[in-house]
mmCIF file of C-alpha atoms in Angstrom:
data_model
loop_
_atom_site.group_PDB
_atom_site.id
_atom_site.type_symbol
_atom_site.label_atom_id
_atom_site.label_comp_id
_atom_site.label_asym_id
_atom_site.label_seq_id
_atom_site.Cartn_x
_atom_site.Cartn_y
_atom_site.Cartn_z
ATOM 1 C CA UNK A 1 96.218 42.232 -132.165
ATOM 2 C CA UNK A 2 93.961 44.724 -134.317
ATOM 3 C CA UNK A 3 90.601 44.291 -132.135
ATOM 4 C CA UNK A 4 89.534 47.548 -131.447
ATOM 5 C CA UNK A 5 90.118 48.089 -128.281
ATOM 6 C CA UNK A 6 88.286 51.492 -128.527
ATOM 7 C CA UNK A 7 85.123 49.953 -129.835
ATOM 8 C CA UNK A 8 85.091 47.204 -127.555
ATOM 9 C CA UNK A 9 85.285 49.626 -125.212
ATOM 10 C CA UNK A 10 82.331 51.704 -126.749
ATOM 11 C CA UNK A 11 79.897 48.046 -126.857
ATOM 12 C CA UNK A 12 81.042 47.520 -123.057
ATOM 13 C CA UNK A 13 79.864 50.857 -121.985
ATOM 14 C CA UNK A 14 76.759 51.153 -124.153
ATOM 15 C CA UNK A 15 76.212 47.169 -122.313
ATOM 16 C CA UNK A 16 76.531 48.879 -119.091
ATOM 17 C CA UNK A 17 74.575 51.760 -119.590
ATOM 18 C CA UNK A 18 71.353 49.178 -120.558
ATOM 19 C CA UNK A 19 71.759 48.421 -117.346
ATOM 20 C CA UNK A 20 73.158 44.857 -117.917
ATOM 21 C CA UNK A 21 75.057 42.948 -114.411
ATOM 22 C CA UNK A 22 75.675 39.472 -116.050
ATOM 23 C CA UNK A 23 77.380 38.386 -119.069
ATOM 24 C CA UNK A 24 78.010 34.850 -119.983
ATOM 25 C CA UNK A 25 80.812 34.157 -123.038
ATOM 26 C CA UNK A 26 82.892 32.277 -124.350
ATOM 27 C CA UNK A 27 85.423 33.693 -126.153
ATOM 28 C CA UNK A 28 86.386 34.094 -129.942
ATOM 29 C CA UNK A 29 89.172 36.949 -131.271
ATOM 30 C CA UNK A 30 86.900 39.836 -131.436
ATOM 31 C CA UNK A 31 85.634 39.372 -128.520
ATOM 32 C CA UNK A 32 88.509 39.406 -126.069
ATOM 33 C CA UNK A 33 88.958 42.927 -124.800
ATOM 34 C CA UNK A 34 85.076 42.735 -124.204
ATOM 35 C CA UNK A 35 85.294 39.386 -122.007
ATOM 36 C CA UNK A 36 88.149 41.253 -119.717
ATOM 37 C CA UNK A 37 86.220 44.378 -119.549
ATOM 38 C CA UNK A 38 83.935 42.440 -117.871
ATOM 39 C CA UNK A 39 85.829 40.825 -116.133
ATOM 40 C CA UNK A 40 87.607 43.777 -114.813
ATOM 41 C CA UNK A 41 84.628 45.342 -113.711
ATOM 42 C CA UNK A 42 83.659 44.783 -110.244
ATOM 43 C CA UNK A 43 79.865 45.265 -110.464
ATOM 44 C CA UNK A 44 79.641 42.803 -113.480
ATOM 45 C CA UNK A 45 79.364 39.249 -113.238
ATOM 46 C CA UNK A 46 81.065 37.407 -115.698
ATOM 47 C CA UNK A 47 80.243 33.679 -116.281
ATOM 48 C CA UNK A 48 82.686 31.656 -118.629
ATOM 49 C CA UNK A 49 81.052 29.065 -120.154
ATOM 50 C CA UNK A 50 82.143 25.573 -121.108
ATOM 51 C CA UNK A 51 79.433 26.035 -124.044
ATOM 52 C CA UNK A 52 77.244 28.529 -125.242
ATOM 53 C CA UNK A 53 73.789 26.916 -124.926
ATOM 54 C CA UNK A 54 74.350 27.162 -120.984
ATOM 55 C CA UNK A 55 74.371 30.879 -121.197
ATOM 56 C CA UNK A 56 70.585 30.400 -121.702
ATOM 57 C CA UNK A 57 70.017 28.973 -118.878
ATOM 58 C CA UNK A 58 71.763 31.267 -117.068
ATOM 59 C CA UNK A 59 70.418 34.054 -118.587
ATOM 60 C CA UNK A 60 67.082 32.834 -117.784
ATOM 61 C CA UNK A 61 67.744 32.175 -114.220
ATOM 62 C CA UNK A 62 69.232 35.717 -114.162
ATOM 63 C CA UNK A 63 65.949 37.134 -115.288
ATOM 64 C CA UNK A 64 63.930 35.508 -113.225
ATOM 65 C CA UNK A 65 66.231 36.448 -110.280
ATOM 66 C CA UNK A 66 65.517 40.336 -111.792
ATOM 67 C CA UNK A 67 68.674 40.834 -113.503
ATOM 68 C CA UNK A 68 69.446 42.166 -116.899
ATOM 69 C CA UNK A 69 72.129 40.145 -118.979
ATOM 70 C CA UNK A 70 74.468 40.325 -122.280
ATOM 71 C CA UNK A 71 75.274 36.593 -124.054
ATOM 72 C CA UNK A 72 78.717 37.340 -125.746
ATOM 73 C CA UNK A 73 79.156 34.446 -128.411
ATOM 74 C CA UNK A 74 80.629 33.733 -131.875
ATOM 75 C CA UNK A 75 77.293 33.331 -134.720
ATOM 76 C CA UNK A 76 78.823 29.305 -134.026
ATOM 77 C CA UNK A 77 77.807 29.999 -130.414
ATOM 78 C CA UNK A 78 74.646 31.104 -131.756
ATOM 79 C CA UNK A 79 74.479 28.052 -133.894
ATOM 80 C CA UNK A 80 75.279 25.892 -130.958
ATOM 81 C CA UNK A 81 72.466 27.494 -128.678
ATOM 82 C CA UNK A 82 70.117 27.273 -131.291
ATOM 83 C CA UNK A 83 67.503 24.215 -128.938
ATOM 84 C CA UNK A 84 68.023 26.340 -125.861
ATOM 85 C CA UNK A 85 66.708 29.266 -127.736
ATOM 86 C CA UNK A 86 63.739 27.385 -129.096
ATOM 87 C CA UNK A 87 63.154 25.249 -126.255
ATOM 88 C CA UNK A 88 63.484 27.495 -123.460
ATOM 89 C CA UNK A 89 63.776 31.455 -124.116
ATOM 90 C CA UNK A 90 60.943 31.317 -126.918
ATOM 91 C CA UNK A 91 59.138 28.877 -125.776
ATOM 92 C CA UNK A 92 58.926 30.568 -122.029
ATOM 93 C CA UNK A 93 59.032 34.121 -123.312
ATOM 94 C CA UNK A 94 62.584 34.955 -122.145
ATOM 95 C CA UNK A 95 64.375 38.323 -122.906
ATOM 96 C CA UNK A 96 67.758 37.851 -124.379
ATOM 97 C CA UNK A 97 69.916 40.132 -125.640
ATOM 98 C CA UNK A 98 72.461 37.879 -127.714
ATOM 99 C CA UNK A 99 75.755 39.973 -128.812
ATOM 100 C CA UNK A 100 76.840 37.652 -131.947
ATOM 101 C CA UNK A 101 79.893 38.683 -133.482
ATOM 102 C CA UNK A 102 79.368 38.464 -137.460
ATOM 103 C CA UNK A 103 82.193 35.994 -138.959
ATOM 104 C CA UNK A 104 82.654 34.363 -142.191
ATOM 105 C CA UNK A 105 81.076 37.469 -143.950
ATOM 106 C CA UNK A 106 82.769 40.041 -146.019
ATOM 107 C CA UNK A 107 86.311 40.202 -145.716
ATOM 108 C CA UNK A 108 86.260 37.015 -143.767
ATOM 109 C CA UNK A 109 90.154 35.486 -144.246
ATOM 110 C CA UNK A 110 90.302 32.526 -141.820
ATOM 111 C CA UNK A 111 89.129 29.607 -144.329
ATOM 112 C CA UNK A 112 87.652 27.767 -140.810
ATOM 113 C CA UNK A 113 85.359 30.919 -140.294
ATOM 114 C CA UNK A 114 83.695 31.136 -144.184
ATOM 115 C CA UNK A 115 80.438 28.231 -143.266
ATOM 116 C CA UNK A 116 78.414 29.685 -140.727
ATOM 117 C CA UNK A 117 78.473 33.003 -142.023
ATOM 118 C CA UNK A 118 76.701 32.288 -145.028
ATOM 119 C CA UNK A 119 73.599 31.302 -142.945
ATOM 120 C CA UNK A 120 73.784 33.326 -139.637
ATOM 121 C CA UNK A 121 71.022 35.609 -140.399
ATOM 122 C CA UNK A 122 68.839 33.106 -142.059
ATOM 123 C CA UNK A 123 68.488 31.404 -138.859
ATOM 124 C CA UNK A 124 67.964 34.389 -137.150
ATOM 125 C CA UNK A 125 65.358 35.174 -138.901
ATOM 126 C CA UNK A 126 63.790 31.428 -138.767
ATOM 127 C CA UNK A 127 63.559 31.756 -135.299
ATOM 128 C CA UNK A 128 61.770 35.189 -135.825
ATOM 129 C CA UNK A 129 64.325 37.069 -133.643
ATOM 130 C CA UNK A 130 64.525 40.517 -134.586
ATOM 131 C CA UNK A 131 68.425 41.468 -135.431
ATOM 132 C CA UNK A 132 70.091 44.879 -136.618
ATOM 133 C CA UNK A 133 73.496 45.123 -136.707
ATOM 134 C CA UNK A 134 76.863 47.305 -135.329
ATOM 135 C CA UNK A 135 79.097 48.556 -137.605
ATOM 136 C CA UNK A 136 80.017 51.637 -136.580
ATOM 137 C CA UNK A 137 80.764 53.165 -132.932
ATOM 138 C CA UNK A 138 78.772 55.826 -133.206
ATOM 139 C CA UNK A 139 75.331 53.875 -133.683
ATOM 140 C CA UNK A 140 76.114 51.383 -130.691
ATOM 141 C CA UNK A 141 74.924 53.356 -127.756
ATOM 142 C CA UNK A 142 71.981 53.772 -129.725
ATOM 143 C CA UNK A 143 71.280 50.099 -131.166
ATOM 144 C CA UNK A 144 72.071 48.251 -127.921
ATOM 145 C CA UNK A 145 69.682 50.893 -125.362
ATOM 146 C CA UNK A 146 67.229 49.607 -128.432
ATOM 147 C CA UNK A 147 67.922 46.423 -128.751
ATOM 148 C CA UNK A 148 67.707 45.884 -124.707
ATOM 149 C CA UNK A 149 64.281 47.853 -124.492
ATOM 150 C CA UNK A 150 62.688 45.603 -127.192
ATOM 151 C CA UNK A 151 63.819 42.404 -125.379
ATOM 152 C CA UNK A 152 62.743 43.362 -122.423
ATOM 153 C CA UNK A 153 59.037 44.680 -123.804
ATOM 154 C CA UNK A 154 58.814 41.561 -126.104
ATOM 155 C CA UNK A 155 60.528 39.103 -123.816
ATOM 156 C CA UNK A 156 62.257 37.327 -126.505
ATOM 157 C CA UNK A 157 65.915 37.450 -127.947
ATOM 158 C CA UNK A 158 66.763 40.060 -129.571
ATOM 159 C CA UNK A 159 70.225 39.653 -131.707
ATOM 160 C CA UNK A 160 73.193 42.414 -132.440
ATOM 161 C CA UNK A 161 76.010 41.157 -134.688
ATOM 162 C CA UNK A 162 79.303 42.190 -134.065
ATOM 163 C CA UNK A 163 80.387 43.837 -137.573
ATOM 164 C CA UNK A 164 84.202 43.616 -138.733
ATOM 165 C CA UNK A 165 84.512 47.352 -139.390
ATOM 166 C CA UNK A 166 83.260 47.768 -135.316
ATOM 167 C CA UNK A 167 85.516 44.663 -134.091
ATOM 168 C CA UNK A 168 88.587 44.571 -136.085
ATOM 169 C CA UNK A 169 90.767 47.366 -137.155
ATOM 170 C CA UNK A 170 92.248 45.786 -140.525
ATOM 171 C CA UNK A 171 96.492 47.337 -140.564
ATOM 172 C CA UNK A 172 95.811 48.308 -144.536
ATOM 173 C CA UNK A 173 92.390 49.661 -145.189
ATOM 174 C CA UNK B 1 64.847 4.297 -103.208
ATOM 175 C CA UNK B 2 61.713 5.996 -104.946
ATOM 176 C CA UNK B 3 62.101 9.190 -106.423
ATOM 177 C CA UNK B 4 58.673 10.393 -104.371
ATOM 178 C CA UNK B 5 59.722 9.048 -101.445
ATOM 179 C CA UNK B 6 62.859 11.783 -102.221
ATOM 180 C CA UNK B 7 60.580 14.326 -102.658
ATOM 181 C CA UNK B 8 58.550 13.836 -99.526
ATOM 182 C CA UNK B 9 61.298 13.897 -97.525
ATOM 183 C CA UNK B 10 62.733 17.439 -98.750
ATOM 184 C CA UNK B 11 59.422 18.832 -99.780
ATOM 185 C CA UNK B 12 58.900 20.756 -96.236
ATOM 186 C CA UNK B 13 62.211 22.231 -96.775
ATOM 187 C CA UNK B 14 61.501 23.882 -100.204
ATOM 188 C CA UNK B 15 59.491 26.176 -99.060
ATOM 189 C CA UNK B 16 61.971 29.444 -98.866
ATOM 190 C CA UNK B 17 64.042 28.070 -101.583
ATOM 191 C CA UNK B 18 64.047 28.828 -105.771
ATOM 192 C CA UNK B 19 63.213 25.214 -106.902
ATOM 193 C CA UNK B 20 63.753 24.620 -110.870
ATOM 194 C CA UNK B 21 62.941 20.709 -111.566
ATOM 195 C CA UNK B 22 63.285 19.000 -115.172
ATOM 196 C CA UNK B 23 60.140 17.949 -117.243
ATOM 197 C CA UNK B 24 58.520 14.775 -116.729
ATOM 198 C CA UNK B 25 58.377 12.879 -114.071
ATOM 199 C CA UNK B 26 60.379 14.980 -111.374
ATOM 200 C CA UNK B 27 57.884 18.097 -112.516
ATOM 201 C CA UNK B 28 54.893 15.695 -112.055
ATOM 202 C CA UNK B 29 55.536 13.996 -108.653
ATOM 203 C CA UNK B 30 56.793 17.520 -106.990
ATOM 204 C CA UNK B 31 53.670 19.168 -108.374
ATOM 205 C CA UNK B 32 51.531 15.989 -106.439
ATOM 206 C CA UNK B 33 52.755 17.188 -103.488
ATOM 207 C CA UNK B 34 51.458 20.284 -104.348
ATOM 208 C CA UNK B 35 52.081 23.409 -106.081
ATOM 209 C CA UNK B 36 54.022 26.123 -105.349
ATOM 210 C CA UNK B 37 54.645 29.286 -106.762
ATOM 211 C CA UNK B 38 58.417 29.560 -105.970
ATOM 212 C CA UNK B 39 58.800 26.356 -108.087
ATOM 213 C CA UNK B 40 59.734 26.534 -111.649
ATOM 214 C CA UNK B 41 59.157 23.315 -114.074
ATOM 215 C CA UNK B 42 61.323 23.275 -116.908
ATOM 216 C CA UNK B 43 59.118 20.937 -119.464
ATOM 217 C CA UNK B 44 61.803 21.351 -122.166
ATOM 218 C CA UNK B 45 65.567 22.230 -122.853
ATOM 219 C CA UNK B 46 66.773 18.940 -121.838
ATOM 220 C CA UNK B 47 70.293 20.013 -119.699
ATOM 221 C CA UNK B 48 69.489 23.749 -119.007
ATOM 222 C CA UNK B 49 68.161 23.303 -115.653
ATOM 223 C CA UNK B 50 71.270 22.916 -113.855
ATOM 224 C CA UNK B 51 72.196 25.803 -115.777
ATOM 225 C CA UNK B 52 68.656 27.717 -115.081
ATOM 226 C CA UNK B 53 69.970 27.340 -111.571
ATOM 227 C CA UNK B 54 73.356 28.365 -111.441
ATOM 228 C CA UNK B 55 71.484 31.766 -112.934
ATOM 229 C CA UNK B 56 69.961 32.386 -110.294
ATOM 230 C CA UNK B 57 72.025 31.708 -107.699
ATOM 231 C CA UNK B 58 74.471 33.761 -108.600
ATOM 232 C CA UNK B 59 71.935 36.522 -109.049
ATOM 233 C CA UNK B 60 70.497 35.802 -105.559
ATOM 234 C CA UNK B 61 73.466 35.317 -103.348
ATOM 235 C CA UNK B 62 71.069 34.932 -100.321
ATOM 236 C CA UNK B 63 68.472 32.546 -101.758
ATOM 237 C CA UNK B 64 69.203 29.025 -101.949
ATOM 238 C CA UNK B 65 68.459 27.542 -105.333
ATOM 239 C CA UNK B 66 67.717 23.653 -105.224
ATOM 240 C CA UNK B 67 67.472 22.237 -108.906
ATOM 241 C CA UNK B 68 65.615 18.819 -109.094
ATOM 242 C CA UNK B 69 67.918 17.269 -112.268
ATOM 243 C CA UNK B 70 67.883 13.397 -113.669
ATOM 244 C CA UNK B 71 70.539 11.531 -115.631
ATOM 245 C CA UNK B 72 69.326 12.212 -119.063
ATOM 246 C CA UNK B 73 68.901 16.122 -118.846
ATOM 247 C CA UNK B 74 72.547 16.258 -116.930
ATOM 248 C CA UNK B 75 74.269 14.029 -119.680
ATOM 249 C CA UNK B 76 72.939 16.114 -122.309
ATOM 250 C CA UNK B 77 75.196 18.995 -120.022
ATOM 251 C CA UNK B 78 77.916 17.635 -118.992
ATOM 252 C CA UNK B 79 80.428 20.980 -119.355
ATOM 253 C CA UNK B 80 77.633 23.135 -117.172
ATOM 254 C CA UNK B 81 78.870 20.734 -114.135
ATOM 255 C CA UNK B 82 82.296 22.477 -114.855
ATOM 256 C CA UNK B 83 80.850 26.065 -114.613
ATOM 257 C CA UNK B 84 78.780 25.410 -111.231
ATOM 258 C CA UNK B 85 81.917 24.098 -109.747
ATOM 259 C CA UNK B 86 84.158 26.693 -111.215
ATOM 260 C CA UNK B 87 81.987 29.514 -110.247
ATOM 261 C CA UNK B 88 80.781 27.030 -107.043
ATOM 262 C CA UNK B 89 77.822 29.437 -105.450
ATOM 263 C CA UNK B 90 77.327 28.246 -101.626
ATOM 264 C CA UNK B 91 73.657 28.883 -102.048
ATOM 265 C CA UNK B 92 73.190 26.188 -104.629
ATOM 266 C CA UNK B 93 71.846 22.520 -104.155
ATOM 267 C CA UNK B 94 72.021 20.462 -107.456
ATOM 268 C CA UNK B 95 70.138 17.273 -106.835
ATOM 269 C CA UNK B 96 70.187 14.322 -109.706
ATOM 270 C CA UNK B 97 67.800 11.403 -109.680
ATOM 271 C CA UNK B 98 69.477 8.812 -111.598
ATOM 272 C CA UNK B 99 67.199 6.059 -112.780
ATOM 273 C CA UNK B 100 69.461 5.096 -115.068
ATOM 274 C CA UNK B 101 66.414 5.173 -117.815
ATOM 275 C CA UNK B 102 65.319 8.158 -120.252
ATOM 276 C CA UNK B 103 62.123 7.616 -118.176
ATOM 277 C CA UNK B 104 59.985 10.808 -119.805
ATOM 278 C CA UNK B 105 61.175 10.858 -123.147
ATOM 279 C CA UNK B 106 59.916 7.443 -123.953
ATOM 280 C CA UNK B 107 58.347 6.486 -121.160
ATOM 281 C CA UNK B 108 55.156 5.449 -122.987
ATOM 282 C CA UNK B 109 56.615 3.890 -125.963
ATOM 283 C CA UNK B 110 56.091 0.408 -126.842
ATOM 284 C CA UNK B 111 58.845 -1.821 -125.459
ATOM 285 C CA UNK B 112 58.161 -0.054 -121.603
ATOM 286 C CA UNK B 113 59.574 2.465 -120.419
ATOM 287 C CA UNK B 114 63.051 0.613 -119.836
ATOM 288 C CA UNK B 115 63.645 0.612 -123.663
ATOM 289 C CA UNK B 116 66.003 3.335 -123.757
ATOM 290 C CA UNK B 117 68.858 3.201 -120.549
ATOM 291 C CA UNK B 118 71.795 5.989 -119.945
ATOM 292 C CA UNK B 119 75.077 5.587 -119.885
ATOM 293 C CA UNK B 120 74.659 5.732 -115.915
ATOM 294 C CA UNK B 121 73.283 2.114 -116.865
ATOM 295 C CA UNK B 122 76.430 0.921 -118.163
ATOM 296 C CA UNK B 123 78.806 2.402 -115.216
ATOM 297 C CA UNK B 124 79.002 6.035 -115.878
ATOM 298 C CA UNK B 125 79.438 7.453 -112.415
ATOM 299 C CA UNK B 126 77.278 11.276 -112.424
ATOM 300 C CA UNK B 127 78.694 11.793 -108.440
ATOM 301 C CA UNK B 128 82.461 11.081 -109.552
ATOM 302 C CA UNK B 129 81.892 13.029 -112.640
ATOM 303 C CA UNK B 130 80.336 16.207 -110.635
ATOM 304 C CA UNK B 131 83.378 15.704 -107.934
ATOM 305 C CA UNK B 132 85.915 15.018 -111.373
ATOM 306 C CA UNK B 133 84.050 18.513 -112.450
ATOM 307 C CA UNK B 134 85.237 20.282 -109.020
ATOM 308 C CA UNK B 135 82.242 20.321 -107.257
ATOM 309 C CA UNK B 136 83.949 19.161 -104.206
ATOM 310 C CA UNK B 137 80.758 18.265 -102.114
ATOM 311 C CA UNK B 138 79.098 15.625 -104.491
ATOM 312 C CA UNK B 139 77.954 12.331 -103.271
ATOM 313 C CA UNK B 140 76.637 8.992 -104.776
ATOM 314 C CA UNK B 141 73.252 8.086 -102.798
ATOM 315 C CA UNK B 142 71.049 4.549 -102.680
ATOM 316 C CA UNK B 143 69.306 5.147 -99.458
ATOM 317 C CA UNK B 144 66.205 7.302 -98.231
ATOM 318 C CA UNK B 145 68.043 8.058 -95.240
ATOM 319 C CA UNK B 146 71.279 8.851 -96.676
ATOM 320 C CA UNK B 147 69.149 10.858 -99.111
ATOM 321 C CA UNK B 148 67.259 12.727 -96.929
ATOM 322 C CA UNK B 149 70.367 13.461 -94.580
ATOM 323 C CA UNK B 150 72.955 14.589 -97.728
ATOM 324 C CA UNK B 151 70.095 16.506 -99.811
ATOM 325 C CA UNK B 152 68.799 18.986 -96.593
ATOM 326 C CA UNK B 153 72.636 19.211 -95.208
ATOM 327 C CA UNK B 154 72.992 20.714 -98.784
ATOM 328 C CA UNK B 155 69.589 22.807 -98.364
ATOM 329 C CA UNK B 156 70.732 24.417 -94.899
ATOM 330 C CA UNK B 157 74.412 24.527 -95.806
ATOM 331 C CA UNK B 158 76.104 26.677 -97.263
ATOM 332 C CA UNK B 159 78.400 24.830 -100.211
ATOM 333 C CA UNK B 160 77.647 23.669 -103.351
ATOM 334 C CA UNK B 161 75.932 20.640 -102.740
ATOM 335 C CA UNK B 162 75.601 17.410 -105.754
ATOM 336 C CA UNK B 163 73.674 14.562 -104.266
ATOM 337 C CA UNK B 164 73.063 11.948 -106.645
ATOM 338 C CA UNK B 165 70.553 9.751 -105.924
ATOM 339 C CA UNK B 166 69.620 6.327 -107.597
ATOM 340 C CA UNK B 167 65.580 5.700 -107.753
ATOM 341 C CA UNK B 168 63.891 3.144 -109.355
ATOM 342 C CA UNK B 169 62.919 3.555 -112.955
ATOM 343 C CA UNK B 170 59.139 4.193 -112.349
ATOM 344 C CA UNK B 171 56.555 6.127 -113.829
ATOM 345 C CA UNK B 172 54.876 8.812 -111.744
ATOM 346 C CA UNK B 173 51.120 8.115 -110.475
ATOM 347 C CA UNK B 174 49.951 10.886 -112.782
ATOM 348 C CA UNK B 175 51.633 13.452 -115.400
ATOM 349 C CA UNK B 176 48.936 15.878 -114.834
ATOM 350 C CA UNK B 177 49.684 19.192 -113.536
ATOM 351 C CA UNK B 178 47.199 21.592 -113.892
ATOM 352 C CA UNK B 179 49.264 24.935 -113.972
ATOM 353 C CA UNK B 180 50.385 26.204 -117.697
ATOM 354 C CA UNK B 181 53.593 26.572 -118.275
ATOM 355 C CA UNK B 182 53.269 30.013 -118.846
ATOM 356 C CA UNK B 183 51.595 30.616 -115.636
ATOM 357 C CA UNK B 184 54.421 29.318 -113.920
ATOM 358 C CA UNK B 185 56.745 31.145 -115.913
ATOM 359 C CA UNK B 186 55.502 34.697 -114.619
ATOM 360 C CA UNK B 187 54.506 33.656 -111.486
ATOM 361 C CA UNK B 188 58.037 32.135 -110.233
ATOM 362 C CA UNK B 189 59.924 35.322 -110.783
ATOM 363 C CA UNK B 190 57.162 37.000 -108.630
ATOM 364 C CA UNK B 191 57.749 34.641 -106.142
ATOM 365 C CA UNK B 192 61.301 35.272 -105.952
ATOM 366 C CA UNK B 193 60.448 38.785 -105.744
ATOM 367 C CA UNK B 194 57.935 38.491 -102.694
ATOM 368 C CA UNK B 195 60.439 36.208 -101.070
ATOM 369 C CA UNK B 196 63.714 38.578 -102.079
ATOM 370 C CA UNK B 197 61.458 41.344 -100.032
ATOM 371 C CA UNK B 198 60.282 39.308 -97.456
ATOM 372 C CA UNK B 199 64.317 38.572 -96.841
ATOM 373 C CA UNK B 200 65.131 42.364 -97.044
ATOM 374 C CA UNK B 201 62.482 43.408 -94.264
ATOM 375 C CA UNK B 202 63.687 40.350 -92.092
ATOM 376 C CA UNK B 203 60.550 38.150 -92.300
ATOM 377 C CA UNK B 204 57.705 41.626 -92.137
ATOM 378 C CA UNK B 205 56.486 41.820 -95.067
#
């Protein structure tokens, strides 16, 4: 399977080292190896969800409880979340940090993938959450420490999509 | 069964526990009871306060979580009953009053407030569905005293506890609650933290 395992590898650490101890997900290709790193990892808890808008809640309850979380998700996991987010983490000023990998975009082959790409961003930036992406290993240490310390400051979600050229390591360039 | 009666009956017992209730009518009639700081009232996100819940009890192994859920917000959630049970935290009491009615969401449109029923209305069992779900401890309730006796068993037990308990479809005395929601967002995580210390220094705080 060409998911990086490296990079997955470099998000899980650069998760870690933002000090998050929860992750809810639900699973999607690119995100397997990160879903069994945490789940490997003794000092993280890992919450599999029947559907992403739960991981809200729980993420919520987390903070409240004074833990730091990661939301692992497809952008449709996004999409499905999209009343919890307005409804409870904006409305109650609730620091997220949603890890949305970035399908149906460039180089995009599964036909089934192609919709909610086109709009990911768009309703991203509808709901005013502030987004950057990872595309490269080398910037994710960087961009999630970031992208952690603004949630936490702001208390509002704070998006990081998932790019191919991170998640998937194509077998002809 | 009246769902203030419920609340009376468990309200002395909420005092060392994270309570998360649903908007409307559940916030409303705990908050008559008076306020507390270690209770949370989630006046939107229909369905995420079971899940609100489960976050925190698994965050805080050793402080028990009761969520105060209703029909509506649970069927809107249906799959989180499968996470609590799969991940099944023994600190975690999920109680459901089931009026059978979308009581707060329509509650003052015209036609009363029994315009718009659930599917509990119809037959849809929540305590076979939580127990279906794997939450092995789940019970259907239409008594104060079997209430009462299955809701603090669940408070000072230590399973995962669904009581669901079948109240009459009735508007509470007042909605007013005079603490903004934002004000009770910041000041139940506080709470939690005062309490999470008070637990760590055995009771000296």
């Amino acid at each position: 399977m060409p998911v990086s395992v490296a990079n997955s590898g470099v998000v899980y650490e650069a998760l870690k080292q933002a000090g998050v101890r929860l992750c809810s997900a639900l699973p999607e290709t690119w995100l397997v190896h990160l879903v069994r790193m945490a789940d490997e990892d003794p000092d993280m808890i890992l919450v599999r969800l029947a559907k992403e808008e739960e991981g809200i809640g729980i993420s919520t309850g987390a903070h409240f409880a004074g833990l730091r979380t990661a939301l692992l998700m497809q952008n449709h996991g996004f999409l499905q979340s999209v009343n919890g987010i307005a409804s409870l983490a904006l409305l109650y000023k609730i620091p997220l940090l949603l890890m949305i990998t970035d399908r149906g975009t460039m180089g995009e082959r599964d036909p089934w993938q192609t919709e909610g790409g086109k709009y990911t961003r768009r309703v991203l930036d509808a709901l005013n959450i502030v987004r950057d992406e990872l595309n490269r290993p080398e910037e994710v240490a960087s961009k999630v420490a970031k992208a952690m310390a603004l949630a936490q400051s702001s208390l509002s979600p704070v998006a990081l999509l998932l790019g191919r050229d991170l998640m998937w390591e194509e077998a002809t360039a | 069964m009246k769902r203030i009666d419920c609340l009376k009956a468990i309200y002395p017992e909420l005092e060392d526990c994270a309570v998360v209730t649903i908007m409307g009518a559940v916030a409303a009639e705990l908050y008559s009871l008076g306020h507390r700081p270690n209770f949370f009232y989630l006046e939107h996100a229909m369905g995420l306060a079971s899940s609100l819940g489960l976050g925190i009890a698994l965050a805080q192994p050793d402080r028990k979580v009761v969520v105060l859920d209703g029909d509506g917000s649970v069927l809107m959630n249906l799959g989180g009953l499968t996470t609590m049970a799969r991940y099944a935290p023994p600190n975690l009491v999920h109680i459901v009053f089931d009026n059978q009615v979308l009581l707060s969401v329509g509650g003052g449109a015209p036609g009363g407030y029994n315009w718009f029923t659930t599917a509990t209305s119809t037959g849809s069992d929540l305590a076979a569905i939580a127990t279906a779900a794997g939450i092995r401890r789940s019970q259907l309730v239409r008594e104060l005293g079997d209430f009462t006796e299955a809701a603090l068993d669940g408070i000072h037990g230590d399973e995962l506890t669904c009581v669901v308990a079948k109240v009459e479809a009735e508007m509470p005395a007042s909605f007013h609650m005079d603490v903004h929601m934002l004000e009770n967002r910041f000041e139940f995580p506080r709470a939690l933290q005062r309490m999470q210390a008070k637990t760590a220094t055995g009771g000296r705080t």
